[in-house]
GROMACS .gro file of C-alpha atoms in nm:
model
  105
    1UNK     CA    1 -22.698 -13.228  -0.410
    2UNK     CA    2 -22.570 -13.407  -0.098
    3UNK     CA    3 -22.542 -13.078   0.090
    4UNK     CA    4 -22.899 -12.984   0.001
    5UNK     CA    5 -23.021 -13.324   0.124
    6UNK     CA    6 -22.826 -13.273   0.444
    7UNK     CA    7 -22.965 -12.925   0.509
    8UNK     CA    8 -23.323 -13.039   0.451
    9UNK     CA    9 -23.259 -13.343   0.673
   10UNK     CA   10 -23.138 -13.108   0.948
   11UNK     CA   11 -23.444 -12.885   0.914
   12UNK     CA   12 -23.668 -13.192   0.934
   13UNK     CA   13 -23.483 -13.287   1.251
   14UNK     CA   14 -23.587 -12.954   1.403
   15UNK     CA   15 -23.947 -13.016   1.295
   16UNK     CA   16 -23.961 -13.364   1.447
   17UNK     CA   17 -23.799 -13.247   1.769
   18UNK     CA   18 -24.056 -12.968   1.804
   19UNK     CA   19 -24.349 -13.198   1.735
   20UNK     CA   20 -24.211 -13.464   1.966
   21UNK     CA   21 -24.230 -13.202   2.241
   22UNK     CA   22 -24.585 -13.117   2.132
   23UNK     CA   23 -24.685 -13.487   2.134
   24UNK     CA   24 -24.672 -13.491   2.516
   25UNK     CA   25 -24.489 -13.823   2.532
   26UNK     CA   26 -24.664 -13.957   2.218
   27UNK     CA   27 -25.008 -13.918   2.377
   28UNK     CA   28 -25.138 -13.672   2.112
   29UNK     CA   29 -25.194 -13.833   1.773
   30UNK     CA   30 -25.136 -13.547   1.528
   31UNK     CA   31 -24.802 -13.432   1.671
   32UNK     CA   32 -24.697 -13.797   1.704
   33UNK     CA   33 -24.769 -13.866   1.335
   34UNK     CA   34 -24.587 -13.549   1.229
   35UNK     CA   35 -24.292 -13.655   1.446
   36UNK     CA   36 -24.271 -14.000   1.290
   37UNK     CA   37 -24.314 -13.882   0.929
   38UNK     CA   38 -24.053 -13.607   0.959
   39UNK     CA   39 -23.817 -13.845   1.140
   40UNK     CA   40 -23.836 -14.089   0.852
   41UNK     CA   41 -23.781 -13.808   0.602
   42UNK     CA   42 -23.487 -13.673   0.798
   43UNK     CA   43 -23.317 -14.011   0.824
   44UNK     CA   44 -23.380 -14.088   0.456
   45UNK     CA   45 -23.225 -13.760   0.343
   46UNK     CA   46 -22.933 -13.808   0.581
   47UNK     CA   47 -22.875 -14.150   0.427
   48UNK     CA   48 -22.877 -13.999   0.078
   49UNK     CA   49 -22.631 -13.730   0.183
   50UNK     CA   50 -22.401 -13.994   0.333
   51UNK     CA   51 -22.362 -14.156  -0.008
   52UNK     CA   52 -22.106 -13.890  -0.096
   53UNK     CA   53 -22.023 -13.704   0.227
   54UNK     CA   54 -21.797 -13.841   0.498
   55UNK     CA   55 -21.984 -13.998   0.791
   56UNK     CA   56 -21.839 -13.763   1.052
   57UNK     CA   57 -21.913 -13.453   0.847
   58UNK     CA   58 -22.267 -13.552   0.753
   59UNK     CA   59 -22.365 -13.664   1.102
   60UNK     CA   60 -22.208 -13.362   1.272
   61UNK     CA   61 -22.377 -13.114   1.040
   62UNK     CA   62 -22.712 -13.296   1.070
   63UNK     CA   63 -22.708 -13.303   1.449
   64UNK     CA   64 -22.576 -12.947   1.464
   65UNK     CA   65 -22.856 -12.810   1.248
   66UNK     CA   66 -23.100 -13.001   1.465
   67UNK     CA   67 -22.947 -12.881   1.791
   68UNK     CA   68 -22.917 -12.514   1.699
   69UNK     CA   69 -23.250 -12.516   1.516
   70UNK     CA   70 -23.429 -12.671   1.813
   71UNK     CA   71 -23.258 -12.419   2.040
   72UNK     CA   72 -23.384 -12.130   1.825
   73UNK     CA   73 -23.737 -12.274   1.802
   74UNK     CA   74 -23.734 -12.323   2.178
   75UNK     CA   75 -23.656 -11.957   2.230
   76UNK     CA   76 -23.878 -11.808   1.960
   77UNK     CA   77 -24.179 -12.040   1.979
   78UNK     CA   78 -24.173 -12.198   2.324
   79UNK     CA   79 -24.042 -11.902   2.522
   80UNK     CA   80 -23.733 -12.080   2.655
   81UNK     CA   81 -23.451 -11.877   2.810
   82UNK     CA   82 -23.192 -11.709   2.588
   83UNK     CA   83 -22.923 -11.669   2.851
   84UNK     CA   84 -22.573 -11.554   2.757
   85UNK     CA   85 -22.428 -11.898   2.833
   86UNK     CA   86 -22.688 -12.078   2.617
   87UNK     CA   87 -22.626 -11.830   2.333
   88UNK     CA   88 -22.250 -11.880   2.364
   89UNK     CA   89 -22.296 -12.259   2.355
   90UNK     CA   90 -22.507 -12.231   2.039
   91UNK     CA   91 -22.239 -12.006   1.888
   92UNK     CA   92 -21.977 -12.270   1.958
   93UNK     CA   93 -22.191 -12.533   1.788
   94UNK     CA   94 -22.231 -12.311   1.482
   95UNK     CA   95 -21.856 -12.244   1.469
   96UNK     CA   96 -21.795 -12.619   1.484
   97UNK     CA   97 -22.039 -12.672   1.197
   98UNK     CA   98 -21.861 -12.412   0.985
   99UNK     CA   99 -21.526 -12.576   1.058
  100UNK     CA  100 -21.665 -12.919   0.971
  101UNK     CA  101 -21.805 -12.787   0.641
  102UNK     CA  102 -21.476 -12.622   0.554
  103UNK     CA  103 -21.286 -12.942   0.627
  104UNK     CA  104 -21.507 -13.162   0.402
  105UNK     CA  105 -21.362 -13.266   0.071
   0.00000   0.00000   0.00000
């Protein structure tokens, strides 16, 4: 169950990051509320996952899902650049996440 909590927490991190961008520095109310609610949900699920997962593993996976997810949303939704170097960097993050998952006991 801890891994499911962690994955959902990571997805919520992507959601709050996207809506934080949409909030225009917290000047738009709806995106700001969505940001805050999904932040709380993300942190709560991360805390639940950390009950049984090692700190380093849980935090690395959580931030990695958020980073790569936000990168993908940036490209697909916001039209950000998908340069070879950015894609390679995202690939390295994903490979690190896989290694961290494989190393967890």
